[in-house]
XYZ file of C-alpha atoms in Angstrom:
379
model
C 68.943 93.925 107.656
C 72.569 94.709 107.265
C 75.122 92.530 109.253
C 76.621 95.235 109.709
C 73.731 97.965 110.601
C 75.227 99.696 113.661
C 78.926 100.471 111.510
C 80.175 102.806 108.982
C 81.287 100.633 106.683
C 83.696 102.186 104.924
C 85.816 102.648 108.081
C 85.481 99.640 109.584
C 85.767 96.866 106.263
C 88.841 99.055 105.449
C 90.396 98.849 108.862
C 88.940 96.024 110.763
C 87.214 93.378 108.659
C 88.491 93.581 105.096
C 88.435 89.920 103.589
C 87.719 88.053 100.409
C 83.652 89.295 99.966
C 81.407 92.339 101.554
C 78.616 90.842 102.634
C 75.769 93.487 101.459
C 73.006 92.080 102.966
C 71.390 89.606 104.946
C 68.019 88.860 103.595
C 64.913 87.494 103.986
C 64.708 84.083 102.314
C 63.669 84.677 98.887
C 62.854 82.148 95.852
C 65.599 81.934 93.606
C 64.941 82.476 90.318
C 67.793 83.114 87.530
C 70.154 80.376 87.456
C 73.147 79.431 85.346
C 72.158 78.209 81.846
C 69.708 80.691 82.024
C 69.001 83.992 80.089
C 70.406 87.014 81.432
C 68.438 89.915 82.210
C 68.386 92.758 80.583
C 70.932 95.546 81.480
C 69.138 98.013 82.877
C 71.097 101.157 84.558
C 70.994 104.759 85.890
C 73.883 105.740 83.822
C 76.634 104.183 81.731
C 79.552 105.971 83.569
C 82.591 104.273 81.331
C 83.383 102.742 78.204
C 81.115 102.244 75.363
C 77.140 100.962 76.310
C 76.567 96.983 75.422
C 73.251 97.293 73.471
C 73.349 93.534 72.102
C 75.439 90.391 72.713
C 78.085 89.899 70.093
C 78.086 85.628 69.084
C 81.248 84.355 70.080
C 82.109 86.898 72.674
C 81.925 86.845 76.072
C 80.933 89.379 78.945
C 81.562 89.939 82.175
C 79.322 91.823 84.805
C 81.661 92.470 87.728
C 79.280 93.588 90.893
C 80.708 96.085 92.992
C 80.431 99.151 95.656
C 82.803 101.956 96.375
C 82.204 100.719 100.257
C 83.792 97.258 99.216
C 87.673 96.864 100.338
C 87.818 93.364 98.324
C 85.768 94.953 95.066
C 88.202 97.559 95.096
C 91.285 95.370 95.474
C 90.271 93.169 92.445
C 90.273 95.895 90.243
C 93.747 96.047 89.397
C 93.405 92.879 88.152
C 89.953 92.720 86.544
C 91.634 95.709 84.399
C 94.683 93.051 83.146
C 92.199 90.318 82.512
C 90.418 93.050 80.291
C 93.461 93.797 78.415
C 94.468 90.114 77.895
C 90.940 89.105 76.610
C 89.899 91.893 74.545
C 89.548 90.501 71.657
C 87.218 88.066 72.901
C 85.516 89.818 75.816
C 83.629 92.739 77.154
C 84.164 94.077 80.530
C 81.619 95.911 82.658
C 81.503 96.786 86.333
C 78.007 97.005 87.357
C 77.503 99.420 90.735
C 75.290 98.286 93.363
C 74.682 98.861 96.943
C 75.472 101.966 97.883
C 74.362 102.944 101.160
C 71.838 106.175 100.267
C 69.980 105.863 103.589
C 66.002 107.076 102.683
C 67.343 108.951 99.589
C 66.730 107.248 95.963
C 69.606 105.322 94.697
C 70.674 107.405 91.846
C 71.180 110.173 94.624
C 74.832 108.168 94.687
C 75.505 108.727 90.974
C 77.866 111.969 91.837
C 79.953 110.036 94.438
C 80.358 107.008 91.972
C 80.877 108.797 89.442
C 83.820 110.831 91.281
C 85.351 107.105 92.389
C 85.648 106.006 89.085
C 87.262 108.971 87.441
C 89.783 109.661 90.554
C 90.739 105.750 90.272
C 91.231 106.138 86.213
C 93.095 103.481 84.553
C 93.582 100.763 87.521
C 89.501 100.582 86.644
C 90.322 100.143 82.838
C 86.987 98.824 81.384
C 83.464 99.859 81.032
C 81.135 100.725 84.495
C 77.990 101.297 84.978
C 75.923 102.616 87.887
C 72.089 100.693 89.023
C 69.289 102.684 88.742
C 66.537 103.926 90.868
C 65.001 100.297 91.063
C 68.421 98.611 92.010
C 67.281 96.712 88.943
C 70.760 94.948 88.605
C 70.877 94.360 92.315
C 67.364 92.581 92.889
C 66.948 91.054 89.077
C 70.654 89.689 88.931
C 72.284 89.464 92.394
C 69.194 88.753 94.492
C 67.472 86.726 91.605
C 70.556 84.171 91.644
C 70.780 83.899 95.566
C 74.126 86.293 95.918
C 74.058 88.204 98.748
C 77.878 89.511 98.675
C 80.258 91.671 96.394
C 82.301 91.112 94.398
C 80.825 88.910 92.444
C 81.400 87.920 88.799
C 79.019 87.260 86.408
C 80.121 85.483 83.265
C 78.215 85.094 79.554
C 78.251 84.141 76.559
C 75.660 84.255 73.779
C 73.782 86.321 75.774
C 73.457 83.342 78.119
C 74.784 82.929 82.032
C 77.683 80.499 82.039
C 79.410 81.218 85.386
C 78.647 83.237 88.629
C 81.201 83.728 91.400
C 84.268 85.447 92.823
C 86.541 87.714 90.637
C 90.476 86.027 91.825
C 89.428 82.792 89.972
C 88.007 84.248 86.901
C 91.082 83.745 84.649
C 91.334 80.206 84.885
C 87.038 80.051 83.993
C 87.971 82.473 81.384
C 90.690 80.014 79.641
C 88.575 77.056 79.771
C 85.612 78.408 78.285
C 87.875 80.033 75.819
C 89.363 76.562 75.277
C 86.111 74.108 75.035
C 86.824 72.607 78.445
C 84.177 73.968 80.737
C 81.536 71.846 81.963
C 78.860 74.033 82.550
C 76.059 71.215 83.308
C 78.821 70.683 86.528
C 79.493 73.563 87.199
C 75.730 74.781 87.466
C 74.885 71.559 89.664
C 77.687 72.788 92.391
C 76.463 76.246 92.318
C 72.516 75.523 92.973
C 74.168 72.885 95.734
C 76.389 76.658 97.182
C 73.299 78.536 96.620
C 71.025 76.182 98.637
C 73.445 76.493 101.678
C 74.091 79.866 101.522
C 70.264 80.685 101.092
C 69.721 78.148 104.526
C 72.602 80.355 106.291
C 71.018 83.836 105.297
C 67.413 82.825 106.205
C 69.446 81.796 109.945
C 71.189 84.323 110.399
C 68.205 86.571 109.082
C 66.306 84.716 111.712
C 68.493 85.609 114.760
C 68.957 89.386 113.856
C 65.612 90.521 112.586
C 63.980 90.142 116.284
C 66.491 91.040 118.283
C 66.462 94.368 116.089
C 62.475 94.510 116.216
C 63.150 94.485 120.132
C 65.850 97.422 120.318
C 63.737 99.323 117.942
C 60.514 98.673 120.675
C 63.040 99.727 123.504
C 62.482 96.055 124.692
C 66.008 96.229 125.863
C 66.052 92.769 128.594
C 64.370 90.989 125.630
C 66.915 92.222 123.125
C 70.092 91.653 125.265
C 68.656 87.966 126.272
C 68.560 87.008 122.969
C 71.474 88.133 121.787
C 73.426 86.595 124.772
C 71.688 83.362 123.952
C 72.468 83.820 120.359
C 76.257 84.402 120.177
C 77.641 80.909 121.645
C 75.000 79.395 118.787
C 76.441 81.965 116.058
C 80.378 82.850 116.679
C 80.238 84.146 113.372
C 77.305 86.963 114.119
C 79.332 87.540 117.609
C 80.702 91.474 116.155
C 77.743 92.458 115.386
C 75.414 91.165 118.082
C 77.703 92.977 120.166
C 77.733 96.003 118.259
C 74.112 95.653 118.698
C 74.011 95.732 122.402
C 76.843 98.298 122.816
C 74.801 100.940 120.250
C 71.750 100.489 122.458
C 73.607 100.691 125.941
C 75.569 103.935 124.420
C 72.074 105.997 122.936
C 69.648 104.410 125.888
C 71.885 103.591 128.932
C 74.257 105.504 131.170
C 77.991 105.957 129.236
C 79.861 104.259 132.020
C 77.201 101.105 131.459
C 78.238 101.226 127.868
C 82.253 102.070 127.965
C 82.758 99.459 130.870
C 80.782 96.577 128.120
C 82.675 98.161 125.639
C 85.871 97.632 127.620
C 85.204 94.566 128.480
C 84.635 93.296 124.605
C 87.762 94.435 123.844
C 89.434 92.696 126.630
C 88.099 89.288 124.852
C 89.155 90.650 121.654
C 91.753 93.536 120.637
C 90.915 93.346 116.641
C 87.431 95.358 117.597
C 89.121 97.812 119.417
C 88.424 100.465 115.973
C 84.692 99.018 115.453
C 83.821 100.165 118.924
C 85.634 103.565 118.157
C 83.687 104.432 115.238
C 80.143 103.212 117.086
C 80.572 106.181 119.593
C 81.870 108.399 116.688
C 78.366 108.036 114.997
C 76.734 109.107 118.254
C 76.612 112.782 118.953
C 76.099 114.531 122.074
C 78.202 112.222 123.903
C 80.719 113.364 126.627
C 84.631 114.638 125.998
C 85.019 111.132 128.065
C 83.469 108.914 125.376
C 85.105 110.992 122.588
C 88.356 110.772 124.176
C 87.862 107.347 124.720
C 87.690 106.395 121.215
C 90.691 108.696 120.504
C 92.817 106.432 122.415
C 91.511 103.578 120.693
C 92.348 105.205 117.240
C 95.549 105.806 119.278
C 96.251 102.333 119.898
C 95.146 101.055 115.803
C 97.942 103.005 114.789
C 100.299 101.004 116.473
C 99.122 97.666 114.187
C 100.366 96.244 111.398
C 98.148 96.800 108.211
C 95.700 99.173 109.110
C 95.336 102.210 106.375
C 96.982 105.307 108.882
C 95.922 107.989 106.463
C 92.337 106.910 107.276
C 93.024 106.094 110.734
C 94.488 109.668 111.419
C 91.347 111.069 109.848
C 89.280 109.323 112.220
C 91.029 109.765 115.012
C 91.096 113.582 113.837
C 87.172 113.525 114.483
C 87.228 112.171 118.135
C 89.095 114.880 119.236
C 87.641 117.378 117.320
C 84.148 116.043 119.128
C 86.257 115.475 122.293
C 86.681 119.584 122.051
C 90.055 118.567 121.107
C 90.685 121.062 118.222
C 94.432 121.271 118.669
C 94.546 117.477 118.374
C 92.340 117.314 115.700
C 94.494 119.646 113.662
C 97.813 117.394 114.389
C 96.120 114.055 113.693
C 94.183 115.695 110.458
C 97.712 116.963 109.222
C 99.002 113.482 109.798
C 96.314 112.015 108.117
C 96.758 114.523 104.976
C 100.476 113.510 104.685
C 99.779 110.137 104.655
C 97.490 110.187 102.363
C 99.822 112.040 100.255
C 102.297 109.589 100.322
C 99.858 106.555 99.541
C 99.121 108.105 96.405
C 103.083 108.489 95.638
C 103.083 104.766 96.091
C 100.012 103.842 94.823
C 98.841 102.256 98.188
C 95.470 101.286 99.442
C 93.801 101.536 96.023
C 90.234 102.565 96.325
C 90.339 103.820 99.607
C 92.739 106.391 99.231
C 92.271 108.579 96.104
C 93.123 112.010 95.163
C 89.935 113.817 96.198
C 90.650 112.225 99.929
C 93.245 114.733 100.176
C 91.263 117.785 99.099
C 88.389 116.475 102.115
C 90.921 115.375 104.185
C 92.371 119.433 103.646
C 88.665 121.152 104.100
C 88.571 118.980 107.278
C 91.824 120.586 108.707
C 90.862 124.154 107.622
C 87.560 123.680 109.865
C 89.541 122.156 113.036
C 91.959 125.330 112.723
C 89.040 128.001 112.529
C 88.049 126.004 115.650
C 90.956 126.128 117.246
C 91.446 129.357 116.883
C 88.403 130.615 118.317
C 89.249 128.220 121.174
């Protein structure tokens, strides 16, 4: 089940949550099985979308396998420098980013290959080293992510002589990188601390796992009491699940309830805490059928984002754009979309927001305008 389940992601890591990993999943409690020291898997793909194809292990050179999603704020953000580090080293190391995770819905994986595909050309040389896309099977996914216990991108997978030496975050692969290349890495420690980090983080999953899974069995059965009991009971015993049981219980009051029930919960949430104010927003904009109250409602919350620091405005404008277009707002939506198009503009002048705002955001950003104008005009 995703932590996340009731969100667009995109949106809402970009805006609301961005930090130091994505968490992809939170799964069921699984065996682990591939382990540092270990042989890695074999590369298996849907298609090699960059670079030159790895089809053995060189002796004496090392790889990287950099796991990644075009959803992930913090993936994107290391790529800058995962693109240096593959400069500096490459004489003695291969670079590949392996996509994984993209959210198809009930449609086969390789049904994201076009939209990867696009990310990685638009983004050009700031992703300067070979990528690659997982295939059908989410081989790389399951048989190196899952199979080692990581649950969250990015994450960095380092080898040499065809052999797992390293696993872990991307911002401290430079210094691993130097004191492999130097003799000095203990491996034999450094795979005893990351079974100990594994163990923990396997216990944590398989709780949290435990507290979501029912309560989303029970919203799916429309055993709403039983659902919102447990989650009340749950979030004082798991502050850091609090967003999303909330989430939770504002999705099901907003498709099963009245809309005041839901907007005055809603209201209140963000009364306890302002940085959500842009997750509730884009929960109602998933909903259709809703009334020019609740659409208008999230417009003001848009509204109010763009008045805080660090937010990404160019994306902000866009959604707020589609609340009043839904609001029956066309006139708005055509001044926020224009707002939205300029700003994007501008971030690509300055090189801002990397990832999140590339060149083919403009041209959808542009078809999105041209629609609220035809609808405004018919208005």
């Amino acid at each position: 089940m995703n932590i996340f389940h009731h969100s667009k992601r995109f949106f809402k890591q970009a805006i609301v949550l961005a930090g130091c990993i994505c968490l992809a999943t939170i799964a069921r409690a699984q065996d682990v099985t591939l382990h540092v020291g270990d042989a890695a898997p074999p590369l298996k793909y849907a298609k090699w979308i960059k670079g030159t194809p790895v089809t053995e292990y060189q002796k004496d050179r090392l790889y990287v396998f950099e796991f990644w999603a075009t959803w992930c704020g913090p993936c994107k953000a290391a790529m800058p420098h995962l693109s240096e580090l593959a400069k500096k080293y490459e004489d003695k190391a291969t670079f590949v980013g392996v996509n994984v995770w993209e959210k198809t819905g009930d449609k086969p994986y390789e049904s994201s290959l076009p939209a990867v595909t696009k990310f990685v050309n638009s983004i050009g040389d700031k992703m300067a080293y070979n990528v690659i896309a997982d295939n059908n099977d989410q081989y790389m996914g399951n048989k190196w992510m899952k199979a080692s216990g990581q649950n969250g991108i990015p994450t960095t997978f380092l080898l040499k002589e065809g052999k797992i030496i390293w696993i872990g975050h991307p911002v401290v692969l430079d210094s691993i990188m130097g004191l492999v290349i130097s003799g000095k890495f203990d491996i034999a420690a450094f795979a005893k601390d990351f079974e100990r980090k594994t163990a923990k983080n396997a216990a944590v999953s398989k709780q949290f796992n435990n507290v979501l899974q029912p309560i989303d069995s029970a919203i799916k059965a429309k055993e709403f009491e039983k659902a919102f009991g447990m989650i009340d009971k749950a979030i004082p015993e798991n502050p850091i699940l609090a967003i999303s049981l909330k989430n939770m219980k504002f999705s099901a009051l907003l498709s099963h309830f009245s809309e005041d029930t839901a907007l005055n919960y809603a209201k209140q949430w963000i009364k306890e805490n302002q940085h959500i104010s842009t997750f509730v927003a884009s929960t109602i904009l998933e909903k259709e059928d809703l009334s020019k109250q609740a659409y208008t409602y999230a417009a003001n919350l848009f509204k109010t984002a763009l008045e805080a620091e660090g937010g990404v405005k160019p994306l902000i404008y866009h959604e707020l754009a589609k609340a009043y277009g839904k609001a029956g707002d066309p006139k708005g939506a055509v001044a926020a979309e224009e707002k939205a198009i300029a700003g994007a503009k501008e971030a690509l002048e300055k090189g801002q927001w990397l990832g999140t705002i590339l060149d083919y955001t403009v041209t959808e950003y542009q078809d999105a305008l041209a629609d609220y104008k035809k609808a405004a005009k018919s208005k």
